Coordinates of C-alpha atoms in Angstrom, one line a residue:
X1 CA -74.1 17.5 -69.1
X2 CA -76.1 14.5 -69.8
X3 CA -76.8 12.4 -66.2
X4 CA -75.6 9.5 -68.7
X5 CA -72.2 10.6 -68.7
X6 CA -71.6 11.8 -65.2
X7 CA -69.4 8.7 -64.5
X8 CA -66.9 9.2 -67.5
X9 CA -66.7 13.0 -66.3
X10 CA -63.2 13.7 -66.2
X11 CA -62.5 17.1 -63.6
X12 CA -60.0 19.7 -63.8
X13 CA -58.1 20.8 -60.9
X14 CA -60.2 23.7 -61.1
X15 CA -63.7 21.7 -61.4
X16 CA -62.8 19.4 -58.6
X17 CA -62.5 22.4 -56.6
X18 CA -65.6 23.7 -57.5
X19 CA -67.3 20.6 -56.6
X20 CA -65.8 20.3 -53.4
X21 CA -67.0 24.0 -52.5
X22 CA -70.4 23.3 -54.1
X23 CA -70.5 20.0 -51.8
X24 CA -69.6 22.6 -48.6
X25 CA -72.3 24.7 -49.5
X26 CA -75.1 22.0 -49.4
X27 CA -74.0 21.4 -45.8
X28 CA -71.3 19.4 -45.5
X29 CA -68.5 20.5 -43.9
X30 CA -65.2 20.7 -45.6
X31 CA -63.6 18.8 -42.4
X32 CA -66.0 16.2 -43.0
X33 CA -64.8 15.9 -46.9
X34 CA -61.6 15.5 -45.1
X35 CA -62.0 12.8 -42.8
X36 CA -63.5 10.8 -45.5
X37 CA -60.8 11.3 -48.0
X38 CA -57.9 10.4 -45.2
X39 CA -60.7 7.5 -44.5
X40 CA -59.8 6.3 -48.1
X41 CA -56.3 6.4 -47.9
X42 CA -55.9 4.4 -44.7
X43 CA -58.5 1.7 -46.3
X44 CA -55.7 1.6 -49.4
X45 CA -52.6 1.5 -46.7
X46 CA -54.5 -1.4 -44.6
X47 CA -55.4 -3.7 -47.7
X48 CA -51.2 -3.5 -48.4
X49 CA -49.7 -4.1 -44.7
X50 CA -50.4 -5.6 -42.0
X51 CA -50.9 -4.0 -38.2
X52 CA -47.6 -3.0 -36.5
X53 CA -46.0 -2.6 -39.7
X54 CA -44.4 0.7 -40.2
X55 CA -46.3 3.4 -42.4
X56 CA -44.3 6.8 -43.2
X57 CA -46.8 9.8 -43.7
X58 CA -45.5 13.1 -45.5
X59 CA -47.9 15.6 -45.5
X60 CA -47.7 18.9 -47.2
X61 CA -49.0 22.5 -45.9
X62 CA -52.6 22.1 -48.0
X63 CA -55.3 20.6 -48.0
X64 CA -53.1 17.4 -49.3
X65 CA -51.9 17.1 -46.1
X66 CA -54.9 17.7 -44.0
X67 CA -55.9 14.0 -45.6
X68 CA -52.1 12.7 -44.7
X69 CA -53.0 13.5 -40.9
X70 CA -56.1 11.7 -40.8
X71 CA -54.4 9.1 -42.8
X72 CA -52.0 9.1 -40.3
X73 CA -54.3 8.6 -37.1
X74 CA -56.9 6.3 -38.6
X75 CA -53.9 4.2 -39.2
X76 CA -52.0 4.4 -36.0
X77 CA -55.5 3.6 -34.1
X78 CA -55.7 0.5 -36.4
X79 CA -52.2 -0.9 -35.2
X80 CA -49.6 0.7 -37.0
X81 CA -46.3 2.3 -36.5
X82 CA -46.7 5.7 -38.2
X83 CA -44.4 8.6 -38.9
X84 CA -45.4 11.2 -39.6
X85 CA -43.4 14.4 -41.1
X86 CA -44.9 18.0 -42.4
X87 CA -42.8 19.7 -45.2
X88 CA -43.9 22.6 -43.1
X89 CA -43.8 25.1 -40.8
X90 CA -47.1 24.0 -38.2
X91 CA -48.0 27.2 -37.9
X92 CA -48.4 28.0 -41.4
X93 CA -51.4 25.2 -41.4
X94 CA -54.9 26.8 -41.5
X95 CA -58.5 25.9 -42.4
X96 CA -59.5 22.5 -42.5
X97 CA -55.6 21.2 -42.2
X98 CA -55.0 22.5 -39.4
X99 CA -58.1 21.0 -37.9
X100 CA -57.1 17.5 -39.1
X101 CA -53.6 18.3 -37.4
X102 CA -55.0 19.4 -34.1
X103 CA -56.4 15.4 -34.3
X104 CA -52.8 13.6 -34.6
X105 CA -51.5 13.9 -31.5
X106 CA -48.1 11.8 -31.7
X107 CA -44.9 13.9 -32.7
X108 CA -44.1 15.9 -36.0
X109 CA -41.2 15.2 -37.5
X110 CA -39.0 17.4 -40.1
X111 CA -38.6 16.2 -43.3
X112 CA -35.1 16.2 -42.9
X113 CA -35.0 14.0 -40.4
X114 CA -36.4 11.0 -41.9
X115 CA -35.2 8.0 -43.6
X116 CA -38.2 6.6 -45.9
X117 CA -36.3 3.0 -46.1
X118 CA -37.0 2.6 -43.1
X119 CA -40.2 2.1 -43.7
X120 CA -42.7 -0.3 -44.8
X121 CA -44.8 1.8 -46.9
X122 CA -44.7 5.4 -47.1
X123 CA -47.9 7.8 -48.0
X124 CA -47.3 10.9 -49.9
X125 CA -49.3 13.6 -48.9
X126 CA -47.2 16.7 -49.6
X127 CA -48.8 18.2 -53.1
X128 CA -52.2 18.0 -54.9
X129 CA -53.2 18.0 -58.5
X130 CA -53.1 22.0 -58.6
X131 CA -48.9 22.3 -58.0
X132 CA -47.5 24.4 -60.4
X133 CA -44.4 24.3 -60.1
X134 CA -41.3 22.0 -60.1
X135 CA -40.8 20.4 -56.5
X136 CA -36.9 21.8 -55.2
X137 CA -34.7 22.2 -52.9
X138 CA -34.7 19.9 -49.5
X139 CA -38.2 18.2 -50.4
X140 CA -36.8 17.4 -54.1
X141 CA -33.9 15.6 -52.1
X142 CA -36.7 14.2 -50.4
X143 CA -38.8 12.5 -53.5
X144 CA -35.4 11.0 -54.2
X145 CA -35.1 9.5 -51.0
X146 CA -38.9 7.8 -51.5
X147 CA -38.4 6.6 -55.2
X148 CA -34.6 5.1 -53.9
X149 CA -36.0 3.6 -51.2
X150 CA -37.9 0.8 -53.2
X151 CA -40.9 0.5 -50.6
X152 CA -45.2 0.9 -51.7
X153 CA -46.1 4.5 -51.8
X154 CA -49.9 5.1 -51.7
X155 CA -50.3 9.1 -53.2
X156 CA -53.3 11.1 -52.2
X157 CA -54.9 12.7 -55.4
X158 CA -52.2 12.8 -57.8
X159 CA -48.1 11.8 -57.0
X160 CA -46.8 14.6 -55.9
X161 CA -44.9 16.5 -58.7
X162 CA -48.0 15.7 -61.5
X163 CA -49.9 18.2 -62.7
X164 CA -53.7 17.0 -62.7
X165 CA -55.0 19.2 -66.0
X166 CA -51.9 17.6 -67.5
X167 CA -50.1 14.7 -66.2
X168 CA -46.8 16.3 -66.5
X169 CA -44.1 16.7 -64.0
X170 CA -41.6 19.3 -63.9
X171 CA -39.2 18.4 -61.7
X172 CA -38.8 14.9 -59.7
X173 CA -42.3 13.0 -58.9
X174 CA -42.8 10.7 -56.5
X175 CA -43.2 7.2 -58.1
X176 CA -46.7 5.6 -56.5
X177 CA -47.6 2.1 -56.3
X178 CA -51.3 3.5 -55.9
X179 CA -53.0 6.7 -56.0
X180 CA -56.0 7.4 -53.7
X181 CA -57.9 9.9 -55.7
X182 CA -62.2 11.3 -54.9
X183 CA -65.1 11.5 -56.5
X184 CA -63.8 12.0 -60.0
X185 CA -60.6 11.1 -62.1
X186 CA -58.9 13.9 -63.3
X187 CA -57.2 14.4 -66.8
X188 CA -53.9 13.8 -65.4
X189 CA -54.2 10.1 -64.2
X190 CA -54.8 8.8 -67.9
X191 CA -52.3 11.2 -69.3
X192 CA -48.9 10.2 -69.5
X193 CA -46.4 10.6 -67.5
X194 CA -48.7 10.5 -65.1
X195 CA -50.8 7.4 -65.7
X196 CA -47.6 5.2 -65.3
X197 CA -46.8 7.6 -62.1
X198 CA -49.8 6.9 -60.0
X199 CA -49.9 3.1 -60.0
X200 CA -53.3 1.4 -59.5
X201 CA -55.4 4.1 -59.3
X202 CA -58.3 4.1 -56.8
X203 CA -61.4 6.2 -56.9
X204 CA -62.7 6.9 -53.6
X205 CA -66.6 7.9 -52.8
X206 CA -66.4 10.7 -50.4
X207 CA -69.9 11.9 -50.5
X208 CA -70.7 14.2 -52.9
X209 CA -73.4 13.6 -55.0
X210 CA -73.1 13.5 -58.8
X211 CA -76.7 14.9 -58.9
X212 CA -75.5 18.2 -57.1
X213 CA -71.8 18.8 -58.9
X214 CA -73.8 18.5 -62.4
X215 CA -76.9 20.3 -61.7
X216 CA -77.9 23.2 -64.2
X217 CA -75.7 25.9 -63.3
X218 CA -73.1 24.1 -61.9
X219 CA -70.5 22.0 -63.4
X220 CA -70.5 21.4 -67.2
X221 CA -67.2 19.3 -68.1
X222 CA -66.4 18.3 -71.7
X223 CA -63.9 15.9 -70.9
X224 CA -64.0 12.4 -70.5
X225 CA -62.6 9.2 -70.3
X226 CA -63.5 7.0 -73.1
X227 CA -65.2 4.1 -73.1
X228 CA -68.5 2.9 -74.5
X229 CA -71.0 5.0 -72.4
X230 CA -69.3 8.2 -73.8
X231 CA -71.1 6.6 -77.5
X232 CA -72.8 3.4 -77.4
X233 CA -76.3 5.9 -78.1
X234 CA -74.7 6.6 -81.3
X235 CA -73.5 3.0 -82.2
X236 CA -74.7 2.4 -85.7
X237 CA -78.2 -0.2 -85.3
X238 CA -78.6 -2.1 -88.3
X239 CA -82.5 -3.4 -89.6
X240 CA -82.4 -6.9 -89.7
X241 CA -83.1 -6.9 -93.7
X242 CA -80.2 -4.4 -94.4
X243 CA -78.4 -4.8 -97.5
X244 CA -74.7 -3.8 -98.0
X245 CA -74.7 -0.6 -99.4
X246 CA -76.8 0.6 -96.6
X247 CA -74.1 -0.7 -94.1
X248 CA -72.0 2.1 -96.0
X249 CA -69.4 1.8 -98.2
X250 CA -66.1 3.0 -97.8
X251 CA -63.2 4.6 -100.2
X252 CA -59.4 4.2 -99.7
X253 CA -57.7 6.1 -101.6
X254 CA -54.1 4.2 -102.1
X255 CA -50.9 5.6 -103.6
X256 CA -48.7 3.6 -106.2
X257 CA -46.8 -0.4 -105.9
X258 CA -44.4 0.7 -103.2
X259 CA -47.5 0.9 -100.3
X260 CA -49.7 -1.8 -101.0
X261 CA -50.4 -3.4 -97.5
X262 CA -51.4 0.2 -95.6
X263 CA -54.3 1.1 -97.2
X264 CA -55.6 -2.7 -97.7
X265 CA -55.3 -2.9 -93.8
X266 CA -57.6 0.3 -93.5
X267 CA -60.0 -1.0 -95.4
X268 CA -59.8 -4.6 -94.1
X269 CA -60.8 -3.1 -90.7
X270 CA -63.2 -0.6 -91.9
X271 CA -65.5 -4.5 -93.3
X272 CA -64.6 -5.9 -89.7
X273 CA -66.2 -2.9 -88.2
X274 CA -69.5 -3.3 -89.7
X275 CA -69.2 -1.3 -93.2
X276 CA -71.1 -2.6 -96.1
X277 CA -68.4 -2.2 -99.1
X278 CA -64.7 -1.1 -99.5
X279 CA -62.9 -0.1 -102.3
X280 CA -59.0 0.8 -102.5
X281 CA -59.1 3.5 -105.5
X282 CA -55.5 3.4 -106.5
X283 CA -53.1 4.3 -109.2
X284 CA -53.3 2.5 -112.0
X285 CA -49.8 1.0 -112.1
X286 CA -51.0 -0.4 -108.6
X287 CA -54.5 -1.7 -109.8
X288 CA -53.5 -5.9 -110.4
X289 CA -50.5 -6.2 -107.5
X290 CA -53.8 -5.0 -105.4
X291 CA -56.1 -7.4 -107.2
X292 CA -53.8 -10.0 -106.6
X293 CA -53.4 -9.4 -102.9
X294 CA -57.2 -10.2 -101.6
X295 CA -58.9 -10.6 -99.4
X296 CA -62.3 -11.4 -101.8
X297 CA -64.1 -8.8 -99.8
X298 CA -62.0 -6.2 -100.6
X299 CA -62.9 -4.2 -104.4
X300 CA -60.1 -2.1 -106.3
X301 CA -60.9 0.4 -109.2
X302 CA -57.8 2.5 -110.5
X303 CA -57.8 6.1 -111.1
X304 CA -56.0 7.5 -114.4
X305 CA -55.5 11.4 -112.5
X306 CA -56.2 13.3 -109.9
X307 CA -59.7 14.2 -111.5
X308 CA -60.6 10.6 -112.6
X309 CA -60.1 10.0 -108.4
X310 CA -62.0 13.0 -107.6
X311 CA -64.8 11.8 -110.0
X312 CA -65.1 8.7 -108.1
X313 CA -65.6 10.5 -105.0
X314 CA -68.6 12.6 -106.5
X315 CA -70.1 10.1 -109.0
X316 CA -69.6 6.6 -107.1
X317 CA -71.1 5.2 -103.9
X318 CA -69.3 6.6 -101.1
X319 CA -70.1 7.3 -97.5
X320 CA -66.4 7.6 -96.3
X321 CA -63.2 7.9 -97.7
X322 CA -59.7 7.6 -95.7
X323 CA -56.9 9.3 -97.3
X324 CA -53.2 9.0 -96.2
X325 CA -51.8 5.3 -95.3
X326 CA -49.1 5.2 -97.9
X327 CA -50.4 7.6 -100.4
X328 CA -47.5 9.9 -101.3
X329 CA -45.8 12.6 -101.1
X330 CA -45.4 13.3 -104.6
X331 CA -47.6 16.2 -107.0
X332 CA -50.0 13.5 -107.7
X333 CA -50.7 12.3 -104.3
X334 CA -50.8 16.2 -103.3
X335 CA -53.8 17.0 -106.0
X336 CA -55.7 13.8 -103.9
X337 CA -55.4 15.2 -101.0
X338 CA -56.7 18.7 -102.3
X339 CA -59.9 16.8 -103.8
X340 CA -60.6 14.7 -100.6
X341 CA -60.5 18.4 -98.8
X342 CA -63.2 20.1 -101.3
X343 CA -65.3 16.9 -100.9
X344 CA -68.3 16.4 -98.7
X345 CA -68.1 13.0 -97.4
X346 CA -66.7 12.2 -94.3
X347 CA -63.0 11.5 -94.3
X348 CA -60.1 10.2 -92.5
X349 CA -56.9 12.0 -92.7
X350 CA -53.8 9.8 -92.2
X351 CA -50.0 9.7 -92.9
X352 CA -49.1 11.1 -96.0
X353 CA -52.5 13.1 -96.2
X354 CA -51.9 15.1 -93.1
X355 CA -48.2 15.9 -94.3
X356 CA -49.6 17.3 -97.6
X357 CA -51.9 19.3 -95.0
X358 CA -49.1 20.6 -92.6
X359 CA -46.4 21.4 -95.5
X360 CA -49.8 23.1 -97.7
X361 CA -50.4 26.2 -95.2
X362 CA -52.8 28.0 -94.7
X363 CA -54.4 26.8 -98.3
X364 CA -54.7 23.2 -97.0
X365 CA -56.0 24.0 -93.9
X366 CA -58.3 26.5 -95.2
X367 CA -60.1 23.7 -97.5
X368 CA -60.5 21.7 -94.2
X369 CA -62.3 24.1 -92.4
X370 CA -64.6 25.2 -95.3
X371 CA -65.5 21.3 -96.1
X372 CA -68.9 20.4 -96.1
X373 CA -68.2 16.9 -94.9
X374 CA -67.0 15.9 -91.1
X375 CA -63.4 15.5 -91.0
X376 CA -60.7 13.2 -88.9
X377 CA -57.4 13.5 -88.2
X378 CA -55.4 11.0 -87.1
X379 CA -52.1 12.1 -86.5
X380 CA -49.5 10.5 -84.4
X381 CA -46.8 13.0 -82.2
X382 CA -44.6 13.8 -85.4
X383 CA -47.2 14.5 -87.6
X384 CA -49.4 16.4 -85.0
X385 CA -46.0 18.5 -85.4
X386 CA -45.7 19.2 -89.1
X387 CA -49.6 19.3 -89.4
X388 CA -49.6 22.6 -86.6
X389 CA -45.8 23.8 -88.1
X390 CA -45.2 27.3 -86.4
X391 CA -48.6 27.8 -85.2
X392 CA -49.1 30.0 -81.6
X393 CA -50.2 27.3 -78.4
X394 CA -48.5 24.3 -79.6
X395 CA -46.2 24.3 -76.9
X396 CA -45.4 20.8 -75.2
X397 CA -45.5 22.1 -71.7
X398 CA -49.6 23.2 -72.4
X399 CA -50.3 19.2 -72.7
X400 CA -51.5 17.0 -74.6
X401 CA -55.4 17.5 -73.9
X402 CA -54.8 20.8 -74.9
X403 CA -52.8 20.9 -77.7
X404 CA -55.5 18.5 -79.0
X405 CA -58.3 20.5 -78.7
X406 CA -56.5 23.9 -79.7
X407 CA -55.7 21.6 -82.9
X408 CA -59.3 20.7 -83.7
X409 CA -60.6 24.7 -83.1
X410 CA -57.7 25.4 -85.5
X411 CA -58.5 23.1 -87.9
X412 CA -62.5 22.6 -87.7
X413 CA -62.3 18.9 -87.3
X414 CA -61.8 16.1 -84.8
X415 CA -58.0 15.2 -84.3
X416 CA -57.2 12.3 -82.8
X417 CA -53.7 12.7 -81.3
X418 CA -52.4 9.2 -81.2
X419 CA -50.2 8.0 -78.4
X420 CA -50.1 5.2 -75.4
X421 CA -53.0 8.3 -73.7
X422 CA -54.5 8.8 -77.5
X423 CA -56.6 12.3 -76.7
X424 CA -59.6 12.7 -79.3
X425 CA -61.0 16.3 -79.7
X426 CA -63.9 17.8 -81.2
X427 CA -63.8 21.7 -82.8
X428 CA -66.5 22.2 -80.2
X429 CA -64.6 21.7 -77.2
X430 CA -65.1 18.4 -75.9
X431 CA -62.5 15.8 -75.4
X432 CA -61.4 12.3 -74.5
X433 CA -58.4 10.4 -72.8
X434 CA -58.2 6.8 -74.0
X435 CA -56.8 4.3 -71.7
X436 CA -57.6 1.1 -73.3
X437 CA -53.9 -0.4 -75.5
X438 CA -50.7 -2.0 -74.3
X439 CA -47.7 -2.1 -75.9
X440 CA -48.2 -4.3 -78.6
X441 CA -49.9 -1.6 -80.6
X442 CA -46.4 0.3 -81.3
X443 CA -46.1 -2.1 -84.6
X444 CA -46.1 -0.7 -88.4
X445 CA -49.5 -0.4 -89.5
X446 CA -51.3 -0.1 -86.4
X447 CA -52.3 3.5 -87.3
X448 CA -53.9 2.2 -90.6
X449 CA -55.8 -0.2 -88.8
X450 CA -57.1 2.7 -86.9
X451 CA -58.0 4.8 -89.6
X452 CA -60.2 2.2 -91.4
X453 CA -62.1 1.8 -88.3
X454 CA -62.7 5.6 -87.7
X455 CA -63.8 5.4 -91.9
X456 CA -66.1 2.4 -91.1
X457 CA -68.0 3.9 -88.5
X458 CA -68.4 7.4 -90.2
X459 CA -69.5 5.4 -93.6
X460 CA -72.3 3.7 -91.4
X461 CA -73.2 7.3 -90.0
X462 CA -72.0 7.6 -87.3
X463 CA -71.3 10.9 -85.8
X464 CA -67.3 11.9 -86.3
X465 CA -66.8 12.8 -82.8
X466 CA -68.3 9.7 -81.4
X467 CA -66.6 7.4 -84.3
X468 CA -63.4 8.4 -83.4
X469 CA -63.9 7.6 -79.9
X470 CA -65.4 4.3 -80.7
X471 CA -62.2 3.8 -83.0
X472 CA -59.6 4.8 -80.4
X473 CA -61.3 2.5 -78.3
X474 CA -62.0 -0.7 -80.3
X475 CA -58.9 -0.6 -81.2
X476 CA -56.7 -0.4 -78.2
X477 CA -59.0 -3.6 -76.7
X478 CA -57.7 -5.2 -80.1
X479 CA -54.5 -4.7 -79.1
X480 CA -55.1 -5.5 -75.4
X481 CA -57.2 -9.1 -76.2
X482 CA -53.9 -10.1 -78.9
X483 CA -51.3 -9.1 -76.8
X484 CA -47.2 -8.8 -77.8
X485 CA -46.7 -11.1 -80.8
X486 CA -49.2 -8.8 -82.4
X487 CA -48.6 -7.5 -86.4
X488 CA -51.0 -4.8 -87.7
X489 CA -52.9 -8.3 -89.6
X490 CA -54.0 -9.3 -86.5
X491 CA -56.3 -6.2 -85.6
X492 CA -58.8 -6.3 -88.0
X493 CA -59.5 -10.0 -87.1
X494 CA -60.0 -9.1 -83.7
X495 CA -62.8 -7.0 -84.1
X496 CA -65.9 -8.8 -84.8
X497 CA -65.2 -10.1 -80.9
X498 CA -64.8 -7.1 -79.7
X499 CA -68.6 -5.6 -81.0
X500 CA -69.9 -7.7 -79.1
X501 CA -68.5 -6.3 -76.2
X502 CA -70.0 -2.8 -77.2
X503 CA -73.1 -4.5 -78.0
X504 CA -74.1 -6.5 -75.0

């Protein structure tokens, strides 16, 4: 993996494993690892109490709770009044856990008899990231009693309950006001549920060295969190003395009079974003109610039939085309969709275009994979679910970062599975989990926005992958910088601010 992109390395359960053993076998010892991690956690308890306040430490029978006892004795030694309970039999501890237990050396209490509101603050240590299965029985009563109790719970690695490949939780999950988490995120704090589970999320240096985990040989991740290191080296970088049509130009293709506004905002955003030229290619009964709408900027040409729009695509000036926002669901707006698929230009499928796709099977999806061109998909959860239909692996327990890139292997292009933890997956395996949006992007046209800004950056070359990314991102800090008032209007305006940003 490139050193560049080291820091936006997200790990699997499994990987993280791997670089802690990797880190062991360098020389340092795992009890070491250990005593740092705990380290962390009592750093997050202090900065949130103050001494002789009461701290509540539940520790599991891993490696989890090996971090809750040194937690646990940092903090007493630093003033506090600390309980601390094993969801365990002692005697079952072993390896490094036991060692950090053999170093707390007030009492061990039961779960059972514990009462977390009588707490201050309460640290769960009972399960990592690598749980797979739903927490029961006397320690599901248990999560109860924390969530009820209403006081700050710092987690160590991941709430206990969330899955870290997935973010999901089978089964009750502790609620955290912060997570203490090492070296790396993991998929499962930007996924949801599990980003809203874990609170502020801390990442905590323990020691081992980025240059080791990603030597040759070693760790090669393809997931990331996205943000512009992931593809500011692929940012399109414009001469000076460029004229438009070297900027790109970019095709909507638009359905009849009843969608006007969804494709104009696609191509309003893909102009903000830097593209040269755009043209809404619509029917022709559509042709002067778009005219009449402007903006100036904005050109319109009309297309008789399906093969009048599919000469455009092959006679005109196009470097992207983003089919779908309002288009159709009709014969006519089918027979697009089949000509955007046989082209070679990069294109954005949206909407009504990935419907057509989904309800088309396998012939659609054949055309996708045997394009020429890149391809995008855009698809939000219900059209994710007619575009895959009855397809093997689709499952919603396998997760989102899953289903996503299963979806793009399946379908040979990038899909971008939209979402408050948008995933965007290449066909060759890599991945990324957006955390940049707020609420004020679930408002109608927000998707279209997206799409012209995906279709912007592919018309001025960049590389799909990395213009969906770019996209996913630009777009959520739009939505973060306008904040709840926000229409879809707004979104393109805010993007000329925001390049800045990826610029600088």
């Amino acid at each position: 993996m490139a050193a560049d992109l080291s820091p936006l390395a997200l790990l699997s359960v499994a990987e993280m494993a791997a670089a802690d053993a990797a880190t062991i076998a360098t020389g340092t010892p795992g009890i070491v690892l250990m005593e740092r991690a705990g380290k962390a956690v009592a750093d997050a308890v202090t900065r949130r109490i103050r001494p002789g306040q009461s701290v509540l430490v539940l520790c599991g029978p891993g490696n989890n709770g090996g971090d809750g006892f040194v937690a646990g004795r940092l903090l007493a030694e630093r003033g506090c009044r600390v309980t601390l309970a094993l969801a365990a039999d002692p005697t079952a501890l072993t390896g490094d856990a036991a060692l950090a237990a053999q170093g707390w050396t007030g009492p061990v209490a039961a779960v059972g008899e514990i009462d977390p509101a009588r707490h201050d603050l309460v640290v769960d240590a009972l399960f990592g990231a690598g749980l797979s299965r739903a927490i029961s029985g006397e320690l599901a009563a248990l999560v109860e009693q924390v969530n009820a109790a209403g006081k700050p719970v710092v987690c160590v690695d991941v709430p206990s309950g969330v899955h870290g490949d997935t973010g999901l939780a089978d089964g009750p999950v502790i609620r955290a006001a912060e997570t203490v988490t090492f070296f790396r995120l993991k998929p499962g704090h930007l996924l949801q549920p599990g980003r809203s589970l874990c609170g502020v999320v801390t990442l905590a240096d323990i020691g081992i060295r980025a240059e080791t985990i990603f030597a040759p040989g070693r760790i090669t991740t393809s997931t990331f969190r996205n943000a512009p290191g992931l593809w500011r080296t692929r940012w399109p970088d414009h001469d000076p003395g460029v004229h438009k049509y070297a900027r790109g130009a970019v095709a909507v293709a638009a359905g009849g009079l009843s969608g006007v506004g969804a494709p104009r905002l696609g191509a309003r955003a893909a102009l903000r974003v830097g593209a040269g030229l755009a043209t809404i290619i619509c029917r022709p009964e559509a042709l002067a109610a778009h005219a009449a709408r402007g903006p100036d900027a904005l050109m319109q040409r009309a297309a008789a039939d399906p093969a009048a729009f599919e000469a455009m695509l092959s006679g005109g000036k196009v470097d992207a085309l983003l089919i779908g926002p309002a288009l159709g669901l009709d014969d006519e707006a089918r027979s697009w969709v089949a000509a955007a698929l046989r082209g070679g230009h990069p294109c954005v499928f949206d909407a009504d275009a990935l419907t057509h796709i989904g309800a088309q099977r396998p012939a659609f999806p054949d055309l996708l994979q045997q394009r020429p061109g890149p391809a995008v998909l855009t698809p939000h959860e219900g059209e994710f679910k007619r575009l895959v239909a009855d397809a093997a692996g689709f499952d919603p327990e396998r997760g989102k970062l899953e289903r996503a890139r299963r979806a793009a292997g399946l379908m040979g292009a990038v899909v971008v599975l939209k979402g408050p933890d948008t995933v965007i997956a290449a066909p060759d395996g890599r991945a990324a989990i957006n955390n940049t949006g707020s609420s004020a992007l679930a408002t109608a046209g927000s998707g279209d926005v997206l799409g012209g800004i995906v279709a912007g950056l592919l018309a001025q070359k960049m590389p799909a992958f990395e213009a969906a990314c770019a996209a996913v991102w630009l777009h959520g800090r739009a939505g973060e910088t306008s904040g709840m008032g926000l229409i879809a209007d707004d979104l393109p305006e805010a993007l000329p601010g925001l390049l800045a940003e990826v610029e600088d």
